[in-house]
Coordinates of C-alpha atoms in Angstrom, one line a residue:
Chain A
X1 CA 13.4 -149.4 293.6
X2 CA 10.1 -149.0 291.5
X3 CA 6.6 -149.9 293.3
X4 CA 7.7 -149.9 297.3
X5 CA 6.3 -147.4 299.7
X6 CA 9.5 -146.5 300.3
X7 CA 9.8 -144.7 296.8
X8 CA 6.4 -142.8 297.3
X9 CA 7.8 -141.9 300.9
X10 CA 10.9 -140.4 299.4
X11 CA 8.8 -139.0 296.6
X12 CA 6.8 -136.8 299.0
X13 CA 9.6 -135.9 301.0
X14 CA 11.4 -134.6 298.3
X15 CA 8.5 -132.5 297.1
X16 CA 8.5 -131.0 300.6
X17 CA 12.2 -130.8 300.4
X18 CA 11.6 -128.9 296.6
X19 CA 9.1 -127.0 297.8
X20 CA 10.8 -125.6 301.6
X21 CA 14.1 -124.7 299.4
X22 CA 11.9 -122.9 297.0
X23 CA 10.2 -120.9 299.2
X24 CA 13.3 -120.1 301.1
X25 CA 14.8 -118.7 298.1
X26 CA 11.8 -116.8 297.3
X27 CA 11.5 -115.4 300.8
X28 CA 15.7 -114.1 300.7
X29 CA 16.3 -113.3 297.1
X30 CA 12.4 -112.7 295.2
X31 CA 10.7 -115.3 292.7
X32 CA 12.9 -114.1 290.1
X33 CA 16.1 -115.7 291.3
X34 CA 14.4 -119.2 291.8
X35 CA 14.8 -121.2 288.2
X36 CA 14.7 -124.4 288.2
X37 CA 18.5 -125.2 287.5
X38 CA 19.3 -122.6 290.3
X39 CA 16.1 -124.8 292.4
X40 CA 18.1 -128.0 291.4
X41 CA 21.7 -127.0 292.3
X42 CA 20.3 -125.8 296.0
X43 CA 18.3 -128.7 296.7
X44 CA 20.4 -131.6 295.1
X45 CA 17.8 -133.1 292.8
X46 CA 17.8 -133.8 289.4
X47 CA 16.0 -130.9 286.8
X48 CA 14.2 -133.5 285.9
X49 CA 12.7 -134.4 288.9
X50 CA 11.3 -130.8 289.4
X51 CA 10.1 -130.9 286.2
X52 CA 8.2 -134.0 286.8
X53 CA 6.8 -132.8 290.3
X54 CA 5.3 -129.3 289.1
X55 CA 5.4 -129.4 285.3
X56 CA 7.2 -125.9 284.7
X57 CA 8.5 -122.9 286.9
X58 CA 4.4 -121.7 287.1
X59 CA 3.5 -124.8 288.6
X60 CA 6.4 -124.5 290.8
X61 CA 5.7 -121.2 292.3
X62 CA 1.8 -121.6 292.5
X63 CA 2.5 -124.9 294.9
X64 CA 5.0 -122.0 296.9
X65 CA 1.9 -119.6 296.8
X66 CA -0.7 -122.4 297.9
X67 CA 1.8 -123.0 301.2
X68 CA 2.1 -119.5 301.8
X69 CA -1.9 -118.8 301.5
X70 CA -2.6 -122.0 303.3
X71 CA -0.7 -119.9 306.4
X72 CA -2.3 -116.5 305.8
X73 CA -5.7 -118.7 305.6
X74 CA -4.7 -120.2 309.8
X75 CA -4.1 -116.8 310.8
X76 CA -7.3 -115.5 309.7
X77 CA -9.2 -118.5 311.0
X78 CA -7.1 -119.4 314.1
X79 CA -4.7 -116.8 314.4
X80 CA -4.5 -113.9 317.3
X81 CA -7.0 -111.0 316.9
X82 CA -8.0 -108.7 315.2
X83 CA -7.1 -111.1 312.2
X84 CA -8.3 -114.1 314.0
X85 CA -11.1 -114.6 315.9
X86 CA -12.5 -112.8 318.7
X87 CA -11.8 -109.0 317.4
X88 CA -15.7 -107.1 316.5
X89 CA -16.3 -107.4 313.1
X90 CA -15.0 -104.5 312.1
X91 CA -12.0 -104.9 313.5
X92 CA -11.7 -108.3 311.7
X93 CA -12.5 -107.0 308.2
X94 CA -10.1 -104.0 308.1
X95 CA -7.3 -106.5 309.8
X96 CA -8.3 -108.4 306.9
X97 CA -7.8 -106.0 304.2
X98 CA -4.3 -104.8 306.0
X99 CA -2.9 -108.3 306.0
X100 CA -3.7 -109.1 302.7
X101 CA -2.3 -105.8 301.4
X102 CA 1.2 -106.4 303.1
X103 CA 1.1 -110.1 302.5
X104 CA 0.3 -109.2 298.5
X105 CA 2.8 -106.8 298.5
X106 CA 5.9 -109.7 300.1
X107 CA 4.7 -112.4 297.3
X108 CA 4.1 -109.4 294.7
X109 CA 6.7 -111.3 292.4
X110 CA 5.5 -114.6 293.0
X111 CA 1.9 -113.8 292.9
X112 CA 3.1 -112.8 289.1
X113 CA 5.3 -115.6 288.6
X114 CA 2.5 -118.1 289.5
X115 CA 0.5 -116.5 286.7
X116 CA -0.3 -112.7 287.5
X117 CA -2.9 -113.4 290.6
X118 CA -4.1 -115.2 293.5
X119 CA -5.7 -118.9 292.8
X120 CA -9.8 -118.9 292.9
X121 CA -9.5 -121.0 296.0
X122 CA -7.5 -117.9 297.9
X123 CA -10.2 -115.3 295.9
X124 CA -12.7 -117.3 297.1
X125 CA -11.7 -117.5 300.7
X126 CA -11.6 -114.1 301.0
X127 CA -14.6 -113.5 299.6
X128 CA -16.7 -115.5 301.8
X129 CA -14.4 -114.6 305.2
X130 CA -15.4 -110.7 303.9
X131 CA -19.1 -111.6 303.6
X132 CA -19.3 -112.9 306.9
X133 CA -17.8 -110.0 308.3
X134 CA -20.6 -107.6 306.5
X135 CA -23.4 -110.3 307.6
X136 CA -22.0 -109.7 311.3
X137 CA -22.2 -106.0 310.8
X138 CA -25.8 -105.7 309.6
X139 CA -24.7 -104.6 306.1
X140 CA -27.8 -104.2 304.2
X141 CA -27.7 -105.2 300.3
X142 CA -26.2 -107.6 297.9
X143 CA -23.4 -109.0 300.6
X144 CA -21.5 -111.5 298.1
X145 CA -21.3 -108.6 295.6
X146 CA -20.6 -106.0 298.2
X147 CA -17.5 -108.2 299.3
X148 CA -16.6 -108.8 296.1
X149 CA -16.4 -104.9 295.7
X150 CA -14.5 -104.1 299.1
X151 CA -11.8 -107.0 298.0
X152 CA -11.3 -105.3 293.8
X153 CA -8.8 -102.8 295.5
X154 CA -7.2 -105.7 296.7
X155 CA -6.9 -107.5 293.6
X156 CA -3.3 -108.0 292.5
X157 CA -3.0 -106.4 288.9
X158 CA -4.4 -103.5 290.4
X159 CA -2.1 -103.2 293.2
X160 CA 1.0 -103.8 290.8
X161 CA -0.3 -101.1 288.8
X162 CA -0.5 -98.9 292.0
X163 CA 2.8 -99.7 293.5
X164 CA 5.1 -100.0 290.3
X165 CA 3.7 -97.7 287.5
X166 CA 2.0 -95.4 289.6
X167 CA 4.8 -95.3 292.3
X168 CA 2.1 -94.8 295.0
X169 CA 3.3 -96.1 298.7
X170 CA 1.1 -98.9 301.0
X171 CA 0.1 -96.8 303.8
X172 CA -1.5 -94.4 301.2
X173 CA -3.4 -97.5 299.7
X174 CA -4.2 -99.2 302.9
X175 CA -5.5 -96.0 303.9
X176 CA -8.3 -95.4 300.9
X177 CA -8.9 -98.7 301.1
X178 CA -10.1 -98.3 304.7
X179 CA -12.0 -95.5 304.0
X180 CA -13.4 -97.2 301.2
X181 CA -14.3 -99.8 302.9
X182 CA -15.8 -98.2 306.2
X183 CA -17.7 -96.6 303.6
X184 CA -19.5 -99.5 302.0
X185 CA -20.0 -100.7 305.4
X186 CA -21.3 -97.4 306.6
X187 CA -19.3 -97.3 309.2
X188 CA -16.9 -94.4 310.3
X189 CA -13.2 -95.1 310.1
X190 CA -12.1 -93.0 313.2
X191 CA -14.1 -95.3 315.1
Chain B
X1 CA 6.7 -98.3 244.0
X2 CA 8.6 -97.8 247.0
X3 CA 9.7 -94.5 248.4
X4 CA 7.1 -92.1 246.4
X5 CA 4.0 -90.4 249.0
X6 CA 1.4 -92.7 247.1
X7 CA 3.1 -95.8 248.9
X8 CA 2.6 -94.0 252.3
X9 CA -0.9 -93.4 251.9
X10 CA -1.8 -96.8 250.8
X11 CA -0.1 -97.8 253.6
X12 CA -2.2 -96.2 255.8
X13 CA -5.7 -97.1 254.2
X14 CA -4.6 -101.0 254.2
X15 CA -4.1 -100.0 257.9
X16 CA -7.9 -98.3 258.1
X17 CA -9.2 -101.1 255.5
X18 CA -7.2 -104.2 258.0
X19 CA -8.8 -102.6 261.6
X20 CA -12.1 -102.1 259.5
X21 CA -12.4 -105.7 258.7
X22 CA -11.0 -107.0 261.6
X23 CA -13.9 -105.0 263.7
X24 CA -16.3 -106.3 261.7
X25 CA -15.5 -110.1 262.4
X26 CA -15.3 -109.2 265.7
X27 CA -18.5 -107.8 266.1
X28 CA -20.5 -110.2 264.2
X29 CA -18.5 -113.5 265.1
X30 CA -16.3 -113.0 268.1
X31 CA -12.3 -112.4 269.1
X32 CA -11.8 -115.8 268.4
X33 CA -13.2 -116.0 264.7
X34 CA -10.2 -113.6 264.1
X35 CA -7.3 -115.0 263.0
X36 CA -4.5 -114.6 261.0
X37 CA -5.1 -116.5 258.1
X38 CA -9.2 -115.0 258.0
X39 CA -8.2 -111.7 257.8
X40 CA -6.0 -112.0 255.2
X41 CA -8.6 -113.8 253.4
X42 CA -11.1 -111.3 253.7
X43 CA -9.1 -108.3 253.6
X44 CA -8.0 -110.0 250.2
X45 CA -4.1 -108.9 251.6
X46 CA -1.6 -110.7 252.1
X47 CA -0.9 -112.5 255.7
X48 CA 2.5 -110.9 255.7
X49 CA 0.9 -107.5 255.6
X50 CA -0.6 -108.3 258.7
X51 CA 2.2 -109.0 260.6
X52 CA 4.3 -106.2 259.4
X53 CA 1.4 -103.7 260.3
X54 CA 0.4 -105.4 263.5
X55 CA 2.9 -107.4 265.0
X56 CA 1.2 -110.6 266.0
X57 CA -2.6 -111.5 266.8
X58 CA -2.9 -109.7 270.2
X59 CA -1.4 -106.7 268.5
X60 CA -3.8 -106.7 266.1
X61 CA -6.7 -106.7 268.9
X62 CA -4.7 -104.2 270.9
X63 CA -5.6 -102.0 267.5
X64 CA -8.9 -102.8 267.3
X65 CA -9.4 -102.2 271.2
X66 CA -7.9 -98.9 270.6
X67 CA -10.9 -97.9 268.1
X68 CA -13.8 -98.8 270.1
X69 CA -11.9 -97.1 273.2
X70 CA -11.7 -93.9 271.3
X71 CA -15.4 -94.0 270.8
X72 CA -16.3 -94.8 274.5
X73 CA -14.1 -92.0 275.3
X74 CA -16.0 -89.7 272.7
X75 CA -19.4 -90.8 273.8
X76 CA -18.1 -89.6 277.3
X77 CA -16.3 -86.6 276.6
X78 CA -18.3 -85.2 273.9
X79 CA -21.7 -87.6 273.8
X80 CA -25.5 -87.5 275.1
X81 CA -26.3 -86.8 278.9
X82 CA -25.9 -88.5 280.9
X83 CA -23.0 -90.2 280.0
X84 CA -21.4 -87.2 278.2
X85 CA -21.5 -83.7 279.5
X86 CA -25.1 -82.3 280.9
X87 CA -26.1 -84.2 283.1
X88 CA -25.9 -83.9 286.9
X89 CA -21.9 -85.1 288.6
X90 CA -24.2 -88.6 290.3
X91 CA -25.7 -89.3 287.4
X92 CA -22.8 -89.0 285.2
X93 CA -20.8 -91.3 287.6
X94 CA -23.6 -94.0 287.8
X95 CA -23.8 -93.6 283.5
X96 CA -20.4 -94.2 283.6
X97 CA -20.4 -97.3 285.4
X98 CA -23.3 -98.6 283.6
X99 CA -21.7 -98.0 280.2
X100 CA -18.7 -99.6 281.0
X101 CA -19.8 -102.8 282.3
X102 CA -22.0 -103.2 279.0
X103 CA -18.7 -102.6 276.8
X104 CA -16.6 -104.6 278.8
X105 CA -18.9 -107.4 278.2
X106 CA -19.6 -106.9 274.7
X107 CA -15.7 -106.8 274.3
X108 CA -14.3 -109.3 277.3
X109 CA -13.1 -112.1 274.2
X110 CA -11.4 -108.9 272.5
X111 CA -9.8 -107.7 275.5
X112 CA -8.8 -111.2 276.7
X113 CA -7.4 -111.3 273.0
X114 CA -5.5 -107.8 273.5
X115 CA -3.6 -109.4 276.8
X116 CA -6.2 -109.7 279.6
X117 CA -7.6 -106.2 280.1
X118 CA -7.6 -102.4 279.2
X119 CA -4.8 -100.6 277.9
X120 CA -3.3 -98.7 280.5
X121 CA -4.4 -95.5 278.6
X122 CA -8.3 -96.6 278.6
X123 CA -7.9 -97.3 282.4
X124 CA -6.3 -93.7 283.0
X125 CA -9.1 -92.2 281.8
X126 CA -11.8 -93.9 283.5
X127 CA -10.0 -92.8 286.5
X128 CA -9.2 -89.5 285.6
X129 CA -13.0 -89.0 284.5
X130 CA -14.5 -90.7 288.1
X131 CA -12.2 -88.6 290.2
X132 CA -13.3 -85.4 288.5
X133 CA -16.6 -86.2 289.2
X134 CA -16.6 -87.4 292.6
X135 CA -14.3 -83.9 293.2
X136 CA -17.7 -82.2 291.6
X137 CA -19.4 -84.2 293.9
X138 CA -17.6 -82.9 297.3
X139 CA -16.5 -86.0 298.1
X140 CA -13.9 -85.8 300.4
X141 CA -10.9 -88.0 300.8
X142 CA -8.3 -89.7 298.6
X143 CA -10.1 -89.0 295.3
X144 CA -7.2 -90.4 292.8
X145 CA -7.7 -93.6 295.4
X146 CA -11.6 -93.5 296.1
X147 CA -11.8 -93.2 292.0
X148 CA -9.6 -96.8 291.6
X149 CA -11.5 -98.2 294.3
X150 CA -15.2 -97.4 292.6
X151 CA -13.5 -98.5 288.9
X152 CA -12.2 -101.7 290.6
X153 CA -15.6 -104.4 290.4
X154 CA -15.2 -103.2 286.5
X155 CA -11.4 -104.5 286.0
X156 CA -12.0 -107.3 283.5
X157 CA -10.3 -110.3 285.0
X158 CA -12.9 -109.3 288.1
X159 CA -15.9 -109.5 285.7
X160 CA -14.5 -112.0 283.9
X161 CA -14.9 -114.2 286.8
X162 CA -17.8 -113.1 288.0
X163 CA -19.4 -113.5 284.4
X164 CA -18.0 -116.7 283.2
X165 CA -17.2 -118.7 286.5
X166 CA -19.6 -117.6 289.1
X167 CA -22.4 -117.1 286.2
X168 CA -23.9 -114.3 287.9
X169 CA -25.8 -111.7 285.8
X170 CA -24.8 -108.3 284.5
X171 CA -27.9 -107.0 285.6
X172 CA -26.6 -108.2 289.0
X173 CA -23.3 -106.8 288.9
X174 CA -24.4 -103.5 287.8
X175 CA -26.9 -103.0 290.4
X176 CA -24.6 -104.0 293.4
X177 CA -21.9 -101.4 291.4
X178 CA -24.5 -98.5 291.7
X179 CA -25.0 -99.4 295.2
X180 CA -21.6 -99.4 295.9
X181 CA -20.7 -96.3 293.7
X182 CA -23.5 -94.3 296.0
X183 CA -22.3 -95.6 299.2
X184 CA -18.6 -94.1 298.6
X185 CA -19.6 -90.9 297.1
X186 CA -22.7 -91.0 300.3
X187 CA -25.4 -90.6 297.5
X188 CA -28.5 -92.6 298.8
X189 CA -28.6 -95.0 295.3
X190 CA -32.2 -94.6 295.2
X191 CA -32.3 -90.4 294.0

């Protein structure tokens, strides 16, 4: 069977296959009841074979998180405003910064089972979507750094901290964050 | 030897002689000169005695950590204006700021050593000791929240990245930190 395109066909499918099972799991029952016999049994592949595909259960649920961040990602670049396109600038960043907070809290546990954050390629889109924004709204200053500062509360061990030690609920974050951010962007938050 | 008060108290000064030592490498040479093996050596202890006191390698850099923590927290609490008591609630906050970018960076391989970040004590009181001061400022708001959102750019796996990835300067950071400090409390940054 070795060497045919049929094999790498089958090969990518099942990855898909691995992958939409995992995610499914994650989405009904949290990251913590996907392990990779449990991923095995459901999907009808050998352990082996996930082991092969993602290396260990981190590599399993960062390739979950990439597919999930790869749809927050179309939303904000194609998606219906004020996410998307077409919404004032800020509109767009605080639709931003409430999306991202609900979206961090749903993958909470798999954000920490992929290795206690977001990848540097979803930090990074952020970063540069938020910077944009502040361009578009005359924002005065260092911009990169300023978005780098109006995304920290957003930042995942952070959040944790806030919503499991701290006990604090999201509409009180999403709240201070908005003020914060109107703030740096000197904009009132009634508006 | 076991059971009299003399054992106790040697106990303890191996403890003091162990976090000495281990400081000492740290400062001159780096976390990562620390190990095991070193410190045994040039404690003249056993590497046994390590273990027993410490737990395991990030244990003993949690201890460590915990020293120069208590003297950032004396140099705030009881130190020189304007980073201890004195000096004006803006300039306190921007001292504040200021001082703990330069120790994070003079410790970011010790607290990467220690498990990634502060302890969750050393974080407390930053943010005890910002909201206090933005409350003396009249800021209004969400203080407990506006003081996690200003201490946020100084999280370490924040700087880290900013520091060791993007390469950008401390000089950098600290300025666009001050900016955004004075934009939330609605102090112009240039007074």
């Amino acid at each position: 069977m070795a060497g045919t395109p049929r094999v790498r066909s089958d090969a990518a499918r099942n990855r898909d296959a691995l992958l939409c099972t995992a995610a499914r799991m994650v989405a009904e029952e949290g990251a913590s009841a996907v392990t990779m016999d449990r991923l095995a049994a459901e999907a009808c592949v050998g352990k082996g074979t996930i082991f092969r595909r993602f290396g260990n259960r981190a590599g399993l649920m960062a390739a979950v998180l990439d597919g999930s961040e790869a749809e927050f990602q179309a939303r904000v670049m194609r998606g219906e405003p004020p996410l998307g396109p077409g919404a004032p600038p800020y509109e767009r960043l605080i639709a931003f910064g409430v999306a991202r907070f609900q979206e961090s809290v749903q993958r909470i546990d798999l954000l920490e089972a992929a290795g206690g954050g977001r990848s540097h390629a979803a930090y990074s889109f952020g970063l540069l979507h938020v910077r944009h924004l502040l361009a578009e709204l005359g924002v005065e200053g260092d911009l990169p750094l300023l978005a780098a500062a109006v995304l920290a509360p957003l930042e995942v061990p952070l959040l944790r901290a806030q919503l499991e030690v701290q006990h604090l609920p999201l509409e009180r974050l999403t709240a201070a964050w908005i003020d914060v951010a109107s703030r740096v962007v000197g904009v009132s938050p009634t508006r």
